[in-house]
Coordinates of C-alpha atoms in Angstrom, one line a residue:
X7 CA 14.1 52.2 109.2
X8 CA 13.5 53.7 112.7
X9 CA 12.9 57.3 113.5
X10 CA 15.9 56.6 116.4
X11 CA 17.9 55.1 114.1
X12 CA 17.6 57.8 111.5
X13 CA 18.3 60.8 114.2
X14 CA 21.0 58.5 115.3
X15 CA 22.9 58.6 112.1
X16 CA 21.8 62.2 111.7
X17 CA 23.4 63.1 114.9
X18 CA 26.5 61.1 114.4
X19 CA 27.1 62.7 110.7
X20 CA 26.2 66.7 112.5
X21 CA 28.8 65.6 115.5
X22 CA 31.5 65.0 112.6
X23 CA 31.3 67.6 110.9
X24 CA 31.1 70.0 114.1
X25 CA 34.6 67.8 114.5
X26 CA 35.6 68.6 110.5
X27 CA 35.0 72.3 111.1
X28 CA 36.5 72.5 114.5
X29 CA 39.9 71.0 112.9
X30 CA 39.6 73.4 109.6
X31 CA 39.4 76.4 111.7
X32 CA 42.3 75.4 113.7
X33 CA 44.5 74.4 110.9
X34 CA 43.6 77.6 108.7
X35 CA 43.0 80.1 111.9
X36 CA 45.4 78.6 114.6
X37 CA 47.8 76.5 113.4
X38 CA 47.9 78.4 109.4
X39 CA 50.4 80.7 109.7
X40 CA 53.1 78.5 110.8
X41 CA 52.2 75.8 108.7
X42 CA 52.6 78.1 105.5
X43 CA 55.6 79.5 106.8
X44 CA 57.1 76.1 107.2
X45 CA 56.5 75.0 103.9
X46 CA 57.8 78.1 102.4
X47 CA 61.0 77.7 104.4
X48 CA 60.8 74.0 102.6
X49 CA 60.9 75.7 99.7
X50 CA 63.2 78.4 100.4
X51 CA 66.6 78.6 99.2
X52 CA 68.7 81.4 99.8
X53 CA 72.2 82.0 97.9
X54 CA 75.2 84.2 99.0
X55 CA 76.2 85.9 95.9
X56 CA 80.2 85.7 96.7
X57 CA 81.9 89.8 95.7
X58 CA 84.7 89.4 93.7
X59 CA 87.7 90.3 95.7
X60 CA 89.7 93.2 94.7
X61 CA 92.9 93.2 92.5
X62 CA 96.2 93.8 93.8
X63 CA 98.4 95.2 91.0
X64 CA 102.1 96.4 90.5
X65 CA 102.9 100.0 89.6
X66 CA 102.3 99.0 86.3
X67 CA 99.2 97.3 86.5
X68 CA 100.3 93.7 86.0
X69 CA 98.2 91.4 88.4
X70 CA 99.7 90.0 91.2
X71 CA 96.6 88.8 92.4
X72 CA 93.6 88.4 91.6
X73 CA 89.8 86.8 91.5
X74 CA 88.2 84.5 89.3
X75 CA 84.2 83.0 88.7
X76 CA 84.1 79.1 89.1
X77 CA 81.1 77.1 89.6
X78 CA 80.5 73.9 92.2
X79 CA 77.9 72.0 89.8
X80 CA 74.7 70.1 91.9
X81 CA 72.5 67.8 91.0
X82 CA 68.7 67.3 91.9
X83 CA 68.4 63.5 92.3
X84 CA 64.4 64.0 92.2
X85 CA 64.5 66.0 89.2
X86 CA 67.4 64.5 87.0
X87 CA 64.9 61.3 86.8
X88 CA 63.3 62.8 84.5
X89 CA 66.3 63.4 82.4
X90 CA 66.2 60.9 79.2
X91 CA 68.5 60.4 75.9
X92 CA 66.3 60.9 72.3
X93 CA 67.2 58.9 69.6
X94 CA 68.8 61.0 66.8
X95 CA 68.0 60.1 63.3
X96 CA 69.4 63.1 61.7
X97 CA 70.1 66.5 61.3
X98 CA 68.0 69.1 59.6
X99 CA 68.7 72.2 57.5
X100 CA 69.9 74.4 60.3
X101 CA 71.9 71.5 61.9
X102 CA 69.3 70.7 64.2
X103 CA 69.0 67.4 65.7
X104 CA 66.2 65.0 64.2
X105 CA 64.5 63.3 67.0
X106 CA 63.1 59.5 66.3
X107 CA 59.7 59.4 67.3
X108 CA 57.1 56.5 67.6
X109 CA 53.8 56.0 66.0
X110 CA 52.1 58.3 68.9
X111 CA 54.7 60.8 68.3
X112 CA 56.6 60.3 71.7
X113 CA 60.4 61.0 71.2
X114 CA 62.0 57.1 71.3
X115 CA 64.6 56.6 74.1
X116 CA 67.8 55.8 73.8
X117 CA 69.1 55.8 77.8
X118 CA 67.4 57.7 80.6
X119 CA 67.7 58.8 84.0
X120 CA 70.4 59.5 86.0
X121 CA 72.5 56.5 84.4
X122 CA 72.4 58.2 81.3
X123 CA 73.2 61.9 82.2
X124 CA 76.5 60.1 84.2
X125 CA 77.4 59.2 80.7
X126 CA 76.9 62.3 79.3
X127 CA 78.7 64.2 82.3
X128 CA 81.4 62.5 83.0
X129 CA 83.4 63.2 79.9
X130 CA 83.1 66.6 80.3
X131 CA 84.0 66.4 83.9
X132 CA 86.4 64.1 83.9
X133 CA 85.1 61.6 86.3
X134 CA 84.6 58.0 86.3
X135 CA 81.0 57.6 84.9
X136 CA 79.7 54.7 87.4
X137 CA 81.1 56.8 90.1
X138 CA 79.6 60.0 89.1
X139 CA 76.2 58.0 88.5
X140 CA 76.4 56.9 92.4
X141 CA 76.1 60.5 93.1
X142 CA 73.6 61.6 91.0
X143 CA 70.3 59.2 92.7
X144 CA 70.4 57.8 96.7
X145 CA 67.3 56.3 97.9
X146 CA 66.3 59.1 99.4
X147 CA 66.2 61.6 97.0
X148 CA 67.8 65.1 97.8
X149 CA 67.4 68.5 96.0
X150 CA 71.3 69.6 95.7
X151 CA 74.4 67.3 96.1
X152 CA 77.8 68.3 95.0
X153 CA 79.1 66.6 92.3
X154 CA 82.1 68.7 90.8
X155 CA 83.5 72.3 92.6
X156 CA 85.4 74.9 91.5
X157 CA 84.8 74.5 87.6
X158 CA 85.9 76.7 84.9
X159 CA 83.1 78.9 83.5
X160 CA 83.9 77.3 80.3
X161 CA 83.1 73.9 82.0
X162 CA 79.8 74.6 83.1
X163 CA 78.9 76.0 80.1
X164 CA 79.4 72.8 78.5
X165 CA 77.5 71.3 81.0
X166 CA 74.7 73.8 80.8
X167 CA 74.8 72.9 76.7
X168 CA 73.4 69.5 77.6
X169 CA 70.3 70.8 78.4
X170 CA 70.2 67.6 81.5
X171 CA 67.4 68.6 84.1
X172 CA 68.3 68.7 88.1
X173 CA 71.7 69.9 87.2
X174 CA 72.4 73.6 89.2
X175 CA 75.4 75.8 89.2
X176 CA 76.7 77.3 92.0
X177 CA 78.5 80.3 91.6
X178 CA 81.7 81.1 94.0
X179 CA 84.8 83.1 93.5
X180 CA 88.5 81.7 94.1
X181 CA 91.7 84.1 94.7
X182 CA 94.4 83.2 92.0
X183 CA 98.1 84.1 92.6
X184 CA 99.2 84.5 88.8
X185 CA 103.5 84.7 89.6
X186 CA 104.3 82.4 92.2
X187 CA 106.1 82.9 94.8
X188 CA 106.8 86.5 93.6
X189 CA 106.1 89.2 95.7
X190 CA 104.3 86.1 98.1
X191 CA 105.6 88.1 101.8
X192 CA 104.3 91.3 100.5
X193 CA 100.9 90.3 98.9
X194 CA 100.0 88.0 101.9
X195 CA 97.0 84.8 101.0
X196 CA 93.8 84.3 102.1
X197 CA 91.8 81.4 103.3
X198 CA 89.2 79.1 101.4
X199 CA 86.3 81.9 102.6
X200 CA 88.4 84.6 100.7
X201 CA 89.3 86.2 104.0
X202 CA 93.2 88.1 104.4
X203 CA 95.3 86.3 106.4
X204 CA 98.5 87.8 105.6
X205 CA 100.6 90.3 103.7
X206 CA 98.3 92.9 101.9
X207 CA 95.3 90.6 101.8
X208 CA 94.9 91.1 106.0
X209 CA 95.9 94.5 105.9
X210 CA 94.0 95.6 103.1
X211 CA 90.8 93.3 103.7
X212 CA 88.2 95.4 104.5
X213 CA 88.9 97.6 100.9
X214 CA 89.5 94.3 99.1
X215 CA 87.4 92.0 100.0
X216 CA 83.8 93.9 98.7
X217 CA 79.8 93.5 100.0
X218 CA 78.2 89.8 99.4
X219 CA 75.0 89.8 97.7
X220 CA 72.1 87.2 98.2
X221 CA 69.6 85.8 96.5
X222 CA 66.4 83.8 97.2
X223 CA 64.3 81.7 95.3
X224 CA 61.7 78.6 95.5
X225 CA 61.9 75.6 94.8
X226 CA 58.8 72.9 93.5
X227 CA 59.2 69.0 94.5
X228 CA 60.5 68.4 90.8
X229 CA 63.5 71.1 91.3
X230 CA 61.5 73.1 88.9
X231 CA 62.0 77.2 89.9
X232 CA 58.4 78.7 91.3
X233 CA 58.2 82.3 90.3
X234 CA 56.9 84.2 93.2
X235 CA 56.5 87.4 94.4
X236 CA 58.9 86.5 97.2
X237 CA 62.1 85.8 95.3
X238 CA 65.0 88.4 95.3
X239 CA 68.4 89.0 94.1
X240 CA 70.7 91.8 95.6
X241 CA 73.8 91.9 93.6
X242 CA 77.1 91.7 95.1
X243 CA 79.4 94.9 95.4
X244 CA 82.7 94.5 94.0
X245 CA 86.2 95.3 96.0
X246 CA 88.6 97.8 95.2
X247 CA 91.5 97.1 93.4
X248 CA 94.7 98.0 95.0
X249 CA 97.6 99.3 93.1
X250 CA 101.7 99.1 94.9
X251 CA 104.6 100.9 94.1
X252 CA 106.3 97.3 93.6
X253 CA 107.4 96.2 90.0
X254 CA 106.8 92.8 89.8
X255 CA 109.8 92.2 87.1
X256 CA 112.4 94.0 89.4
X257 CA 111.2 91.9 92.5
X258 CA 111.5 89.0 90.3
X259 CA 115.0 90.0 89.7
X260 CA 115.4 90.7 93.4
X261 CA 114.1 87.3 94.9
X262 CA 116.3 85.5 92.6
X263 CA 119.1 87.8 93.9
X264 CA 118.7 87.0 97.4
X265 CA 117.6 83.3 97.2
X266 CA 121.2 83.0 94.7
X267 CA 123.0 84.6 97.6
X268 CA 121.3 82.7 100.5
X269 CA 122.9 79.9 98.5
X270 CA 126.1 81.5 97.7
X271 CA 127.0 82.7 101.0
X272 CA 125.8 79.5 103.0
X273 CA 123.2 81.9 104.6
X274 CA 120.3 81.4 107.0
X275 CA 118.5 84.5 105.2
X276 CA 118.8 87.0 102.5
X277 CA 116.8 90.6 102.7
X278 CA 116.8 93.1 100.0
X279 CA 114.9 96.1 99.8
X280 CA 114.8 98.8 96.5
X281 CA 113.6 102.2 98.0
X282 CA 112.8 105.8 95.8
X283 CA 114.7 108.2 96.7
X284 CA 111.9 111.1 97.5
X285 CA 108.9 109.6 97.3
X286 CA 109.1 106.6 99.9
X287 CA 107.6 104.3 97.4
X288 CA 109.3 100.8 97.7
X289 CA 109.9 99.1 94.3
X290 CA 110.9 96.4 95.3
X291 CA 111.1 94.4 98.9
X292 CA 112.7 90.8 98.5
X293 CA 113.1 87.4 101.3
X294 CA 114.3 84.1 100.5
X295 CA 112.1 81.2 100.5
X296 CA 109.2 83.9 100.0
X297 CA 105.8 82.4 100.5
X298 CA 103.9 81.1 97.4
X299 CA 100.3 82.8 98.3
X300 CA 98.5 79.7 96.3
X301 CA 99.9 77.3 98.6
X302 CA 100.8 79.0 101.7
X303 CA 100.5 75.8 104.0
X304 CA 104.2 74.6 101.8
X305 CA 105.9 76.9 104.3
X306 CA 106.8 76.8 107.4
X307 CA 104.6 79.3 109.5
X308 CA 107.3 81.7 110.5
X309 CA 108.5 82.0 106.7
X310 CA 104.5 83.2 105.5
X311 CA 104.8 86.8 106.5
X312 CA 107.1 89.3 105.8
X313 CA 110.4 88.9 108.0
X314 CA 111.7 92.2 106.1
X315 CA 109.4 94.5 108.5
X316 CA 109.4 91.6 111.3
X317 CA 112.7 91.0 111.8
X318 CA 115.2 93.0 113.4
X319 CA 118.9 92.8 113.6
X320 CA 121.7 95.1 114.9
X321 CA 122.5 97.6 111.8
X322 CA 126.2 97.2 112.9
X323 CA 128.5 99.8 110.9
X324 CA 125.5 102.0 108.7
X325 CA 124.6 103.3 111.8
X326 CA 128.0 105.4 111.7
X327 CA 126.5 107.5 109.1
X328 CA 124.4 108.8 111.4
X329 CA 126.2 109.1 114.3
X330 CA 129.0 111.4 112.2
X331 CA 126.1 112.6 110.8
X332 CA 124.6 114.5 113.9
X333 CA 128.4 115.6 114.7
X334 CA 128.1 117.2 111.7
X335 CA 125.0 118.6 111.9
X336 CA 125.9 120.1 115.1
X337 CA 129.0 121.7 114.3
X338 CA 131.2 119.4 116.2
X339 CA 133.3 118.2 113.0
X340 CA 133.5 119.2 109.5
X341 CA 134.4 116.5 106.6
X342 CA 138.0 117.3 106.9
X343 CA 138.1 117.1 110.5
X344 CA 141.2 115.2 111.8
X345 CA 141.7 112.7 114.6
X346 CA 144.0 110.1 115.3
X347 CA 143.0 106.7 115.0
X348 CA 144.2 103.6 116.6
X349 CA 143.5 100.5 116.2
X350 CA 142.3 100.3 119.9
X351 CA 140.8 102.6 122.1
X352 CA 140.3 103.2 125.6
X353 CA 137.7 105.7 126.4
X354 CA 137.8 108.0 129.6
X355 CA 135.4 105.8 131.2
X356 CA 137.1 102.9 130.8
X357 CA 135.6 101.0 128.3
X358 CA 138.0 99.8 125.2
X359 CA 136.8 99.8 121.7
X360 CA 138.9 97.6 118.7
X361 CA 138.9 97.9 114.7
X362 CA 138.1 95.4 112.5
X363 CA 141.7 94.8 111.6
X364 CA 144.9 95.6 113.2
X365 CA 146.7 98.8 111.5
X366 CA 149.3 101.5 112.7
X367 CA 147.9 104.4 114.1
X368 CA 146.7 107.0 111.0
X369 CA 145.8 110.3 111.4
X370 CA 142.5 110.4 109.6
X371 CA 139.8 112.8 108.5
X372 CA 136.0 112.2 109.4
X373 CA 135.6 110.8 105.8
X374 CA 138.6 109.3 106.4
X375 CA 136.6 107.3 109.3
X376 CA 133.8 106.8 107.4
X377 CA 135.8 105.0 104.2
X378 CA 137.4 103.0 106.4
X379 CA 135.0 102.3 108.9
X380 CA 136.5 102.5 112.1
X381 CA 135.0 101.8 115.1
X382 CA 138.1 103.4 117.4
X383 CA 137.2 106.9 115.3
X384 CA 134.0 106.6 114.9
X385 CA 133.7 106.7 118.8
X386 CA 136.1 110.0 119.1
X387 CA 133.1 111.6 117.2
X388 CA 130.5 110.2 119.1
X389 CA 131.8 112.0 122.0
X390 CA 131.7 115.0 120.7
X391 CA 128.3 115.1 120.6
X392 CA 125.4 115.0 124.1
X393 CA 124.1 111.3 124.0
X394 CA 120.6 112.9 124.0
X395 CA 121.0 115.0 120.7
X396 CA 122.6 111.4 119.0
X397 CA 119.5 110.2 120.6
X398 CA 117.1 112.2 119.3
X399 CA 118.9 112.1 116.1
X400 CA 118.4 108.6 115.5
X401 CA 114.5 108.7 116.7
X402 CA 114.0 111.7 113.8
X403 CA 115.7 108.8 111.3
X404 CA 112.2 106.5 112.5
X405 CA 114.9 103.8 114.7
X406 CA 112.5 102.2 117.6
X407 CA 109.4 102.9 115.8
X408 CA 107.4 101.5 113.5
X409 CA 107.3 103.3 109.5
X410 CA 103.7 102.8 108.8
X411 CA 104.3 100.9 105.8
X412 CA 101.2 99.0 105.0
X413 CA 102.3 95.0 106.1
X414 CA 101.4 93.7 109.3
X415 CA 103.7 92.2 112.0
X416 CA 106.0 95.5 111.5
X417 CA 108.4 95.5 114.4
X418 CA 109.3 99.0 116.0
X419 CA 112.7 97.5 116.6
X420 CA 115.2 98.3 119.7
X421 CA 116.5 101.6 120.3
X422 CA 116.7 101.8 124.3
X423 CA 116.6 105.3 125.5
X424 CA 119.8 107.2 126.2
X425 CA 119.1 107.8 129.8
X426 CA 119.0 104.0 130.0
X427 CA 122.5 103.6 128.3
X428 CA 125.6 101.9 130.4
X429 CA 128.8 103.2 129.8
X430 CA 129.6 100.5 127.3
X431 CA 126.4 101.0 125.4
X432 CA 126.3 104.7 124.8
X433 CA 130.0 104.0 122.8
X434 CA 128.3 100.8 120.8
X435 CA 125.3 102.5 120.0
X436 CA 127.5 104.9 117.8
X437 CA 128.4 102.0 115.2
X438 CA 125.3 100.0 115.4
X439 CA 125.4 97.8 118.5
X440 CA 122.9 97.4 121.7
X441 CA 120.2 98.6 119.4
X442 CA 118.0 96.9 116.5
X443 CA 116.7 98.0 112.8
X444 CA 114.5 96.5 110.6
X445 CA 115.7 96.4 106.6
X446 CA 113.3 99.5 105.8
X447 CA 114.4 101.4 108.9
X448 CA 117.7 101.0 107.6
X449 CA 116.8 102.1 104.2
X450 CA 114.7 104.7 105.3
X451 CA 117.6 106.6 107.3
X452 CA 119.7 106.2 104.1
X453 CA 117.1 107.7 101.9
X454 CA 116.8 110.7 104.1
X455 CA 120.3 111.1 103.2
X456 CA 119.6 110.9 99.8
X457 CA 117.0 113.0 99.8
X458 CA 118.8 116.4 101.5
X459 CA 118.1 115.2 104.5
X460 CA 114.2 114.6 104.2
X461 CA 113.1 111.6 105.4
X462 CA 109.8 110.5 103.7
X463 CA 108.2 107.4 105.0
X464 CA 108.1 104.1 103.3
X465 CA 105.1 102.8 101.7
X466 CA 103.8 100.0 99.3
X467 CA 100.5 101.6 98.0
X468 CA 100.0 104.3 95.4
X469 CA 96.5 104.7 94.8
X470 CA 92.8 102.5 95.9
X471 CA 89.9 102.3 92.7
X472 CA 86.8 101.8 93.4
X473 CA 84.1 99.4 91.6
X474 CA 83.2 102.3 89.8
X475 CA 86.4 103.4 88.8
X476 CA 87.1 106.2 91.0
X477 CA 90.9 106.4 92.2
X478 CA 92.1 106.9 95.5
X479 CA 95.5 107.8 95.4
X480 CA 97.6 107.3 98.8
X481 CA 98.2 110.2 101.0
X482 CA 101.6 110.2 101.7
X483 CA 102.4 112.5 104.3
X484 CA 104.7 115.7 104.4
X485 CA 108.7 114.9 104.5
X486 CA 110.4 115.9 108.1
X487 CA 113.6 117.7 107.7
X488 CA 116.1 115.5 109.7
X489 CA 119.8 116.7 108.2
X490 CA 120.2 120.0 106.9
X491 CA 120.9 119.8 103.0
X492 CA 124.1 120.9 103.5
X493 CA 124.7 118.2 106.1
X494 CA 122.8 115.5 103.8
X495 CA 125.4 116.5 100.9
X496 CA 128.5 116.2 103.0
X497 CA 127.8 112.5 104.4
X498 CA 126.4 111.7 101.2
X499 CA 129.5 113.0 99.4
X500 CA 131.6 111.1 102.4
X501 CA 129.7 108.2 101.4
X502 CA 130.7 107.9 97.8
X503 CA 134.3 107.3 99.4
X504 CA 133.0 104.3 101.0
X505 CA 132.6 103.3 97.2
X506 CA 136.3 105.0 95.9
X507 CA 139.3 103.1 95.5
X508 CA 140.1 104.0 98.8
X509 CA 137.4 102.5 100.6
X510 CA 136.1 100.0 102.0
X511 CA 133.6 98.7 99.6
X512 CA 135.2 99.7 96.1
X513 CA 133.8 96.3 95.2
X514 CA 130.7 98.2 94.7
X515 CA 131.3 100.3 92.0
X516 CA 129.1 100.2 89.4
X517 CA 130.7 101.5 85.3
X518 CA 129.1 104.5 84.5
X519 CA 127.1 105.6 87.7
X520 CA 128.5 107.3 90.8
X521 CA 127.7 105.0 94.1
X522 CA 127.3 105.9 97.8
X523 CA 127.3 103.3 100.6
X524 CA 128.0 101.8 103.7
X525 CA 128.7 98.3 104.7
X526 CA 127.5 97.2 107.7
X527 CA 129.0 93.5 110.0
X528 CA 127.5 92.8 113.4
X529 CA 128.3 89.7 115.7
X530 CA 125.4 87.6 116.8
X531 CA 125.6 86.4 120.3
X532 CA 123.4 83.7 122.1
X533 CA 122.9 84.7 125.9
X534 CA 125.8 82.9 127.4
X535 CA 128.3 85.3 125.1
X536 CA 128.6 82.2 122.3
X537 CA 129.4 83.7 118.9
X538 CA 126.4 82.3 116.7
X539 CA 127.4 83.7 113.4
X540 CA 126.8 87.5 111.9
X541 CA 125.0 89.7 109.6
X542 CA 126.8 91.5 107.2
X543 CA 125.2 94.2 105.4
X544 CA 125.3 96.6 102.4
X545 CA 123.4 100.0 101.9
X546 CA 123.7 102.1 98.8
X547 CA 122.5 105.0 96.6
X548 CA 122.8 105.6 93.3
X549 CA 123.9 107.6 91.3
X550 CA 125.3 109.0 93.8
X551 CA 125.2 113.2 91.6
X552 CA 121.4 112.7 91.1
X553 CA 119.8 110.1 93.6
X554 CA 117.3 107.8 92.5
X555 CA 116.9 104.8 94.8
X556 CA 118.4 103.3 98.0
X557 CA 119.1 100.0 98.0
X558 CA 119.7 97.3 101.4
X559 CA 121.6 93.6 101.5
X560 CA 120.9 91.8 104.4
X561 CA 122.6 88.6 104.8
X562 CA 121.8 86.6 108.2
X563 CA 124.8 84.4 109.6
X564 CA 126.6 83.7 106.3
X565 CA 129.4 81.2 106.4
X566 CA 131.8 82.5 103.7
X567 CA 132.5 85.8 105.6
X568 CA 131.3 88.1 108.1
X569 CA 131.8 91.4 106.2
X570 CA 129.4 93.3 104.4
X571 CA 131.7 94.1 101.1
X572 CA 131.9 90.1 100.9
X573 CA 128.2 88.9 101.4
X574 CA 126.0 92.1 100.7
X575 CA 127.6 93.9 98.1
X576 CA 127.4 91.5 95.2
X577 CA 123.8 90.7 95.7
X578 CA 123.4 94.8 95.7
X579 CA 125.4 95.1 92.3
X580 CA 123.2 92.3 90.8
X581 CA 120.1 94.2 91.9
X582 CA 121.3 97.8 91.0
X583 CA 121.7 96.4 87.6
X584 CA 117.9 95.4 87.8
X585 CA 117.1 98.8 89.1
X586 CA 119.0 100.4 86.4
X587 CA 117.4 98.4 83.3
X588 CA 113.5 98.6 84.9
X589 CA 113.8 102.5 85.8
X590 CA 116.4 103.4 82.5
X591 CA 119.0 105.5 85.0
X592 CA 121.5 107.2 82.4
X593 CA 125.1 107.1 83.2
X594 CA 126.8 110.1 84.2
X595 CA 130.5 111.4 83.0
X596 CA 130.6 113.6 86.1
X597 CA 133.3 112.3 88.1
X598 CA 133.1 112.7 92.4
X599 CA 134.8 115.3 94.5
X600 CA 135.5 113.2 97.0
X601 CA 137.3 114.6 100.5
X602 CA 140.4 113.9 101.7
X603 CA 140.7 111.1 103.8
X604 CA 144.3 110.8 105.6
X605 CA 146.2 108.1 106.3

């Protein structure tokens, strides 16, 4: 070979080496970090560790909402190809399987690959083997494909015991509501991501939800976990549990009662509340057609929340208690003051009013006016008090403003300023028309009377418990005095007259217990003046000699009757009897000392 040819070959080799060297420098120095990062990204898998959402409990600790662990199961379509099912020729003394082997010591294979794995998995996952086998393999294999979702830990353990390579779990959480629709209007529900959408699930979402954790691992080409320094796991922090004031058994009884009442009275809807006197704790808050938190979409959108806090109605004659209470508080009347009460009356400004039934002119006491639920007597008493004084008393009782109960969508009701009342409205407000209130506002007003004149805001939450066990009790604001103790006592005794043999709601009597209460009836009119129906209600306090609870029932647009004594009192008595059993309220032999009613 000539010298020139040798030099050319050497030169060519040197140039090639130089090019490779330059390329190596570029790959390692310039592109190296980026390529390494890309490779790591392809190997990395980041998992979110879902935090367990806190429980929602009733007053005794019974679960109303809880979170359980579930598993989504996936397959690594590369790694599962290494699976084989060996031939088993028996078991040893310890019960371990003895695998048959060939002369070279290799396991004899009965079946292998995705098809064999599908046969094993299908029995546990209750799936068709052929369909499942199709998910375990693909022309372009993936390192993770779902084959089952939301299986229980017990099912996952059975799958795990098979020891099939490439079958991997994804731990998730699922919200469970174990009591169907009981208290669904209070509990609310979450979306699939576990975010609260209604009820306490929404209003308390930040406390219930907790903080998700995170884990990162690196996966090899065949799906194996690579133990490298960059792997990490940050555990989730559980949400706080929430204990409510609700008695689940009482809530259940109450819901059954309102559902039956709706059917029996041909009503559009029925609501009821049981509130503890002196504390404001709501023991039951019931509505017909209550949403099932496990199946919220089965209910129309307008029935997925709590109408007890969002729907308003004219309270009707239940408002007479506070109109007369204001007059007593201002020293204008006493329970025994006497009035001439006709069936129809025309006031000094020309506005005329009638009673619900025709009757001859009577001489009734203040107590008799409440017992007979007389409109004509009430407007005479209300006329003795300044409109501004009566309006301020209504506001002190909570009308026209939110109670602050821990449910979303609460209405303030409608209580126009007294300066905006026209000549007729200044009178209609005296007997609960021209204003609107929620069920909670009406009950709270009655509870104020039962509590010696001190108003305590109603609430649903007793306490929160943090993951480490620390209990944070609900801070309830100090009560506000609205009536003097003497005025409240007089009102309570007059309301006992309503339930007496001479009162308008004598069918609300409960044997062995003293009951005080007031009925309410309000006509519902369309904008054109057409009557659409009526609301009948009853709000009762018992035992009247030592008040424990207030129960208010509202029957919206019943067809059987419009009077609260007919449509609402039977439901009140059923709920009251359930409350007696739940709270263990003992009967009394102490008779009521009623005021004279006149006649």
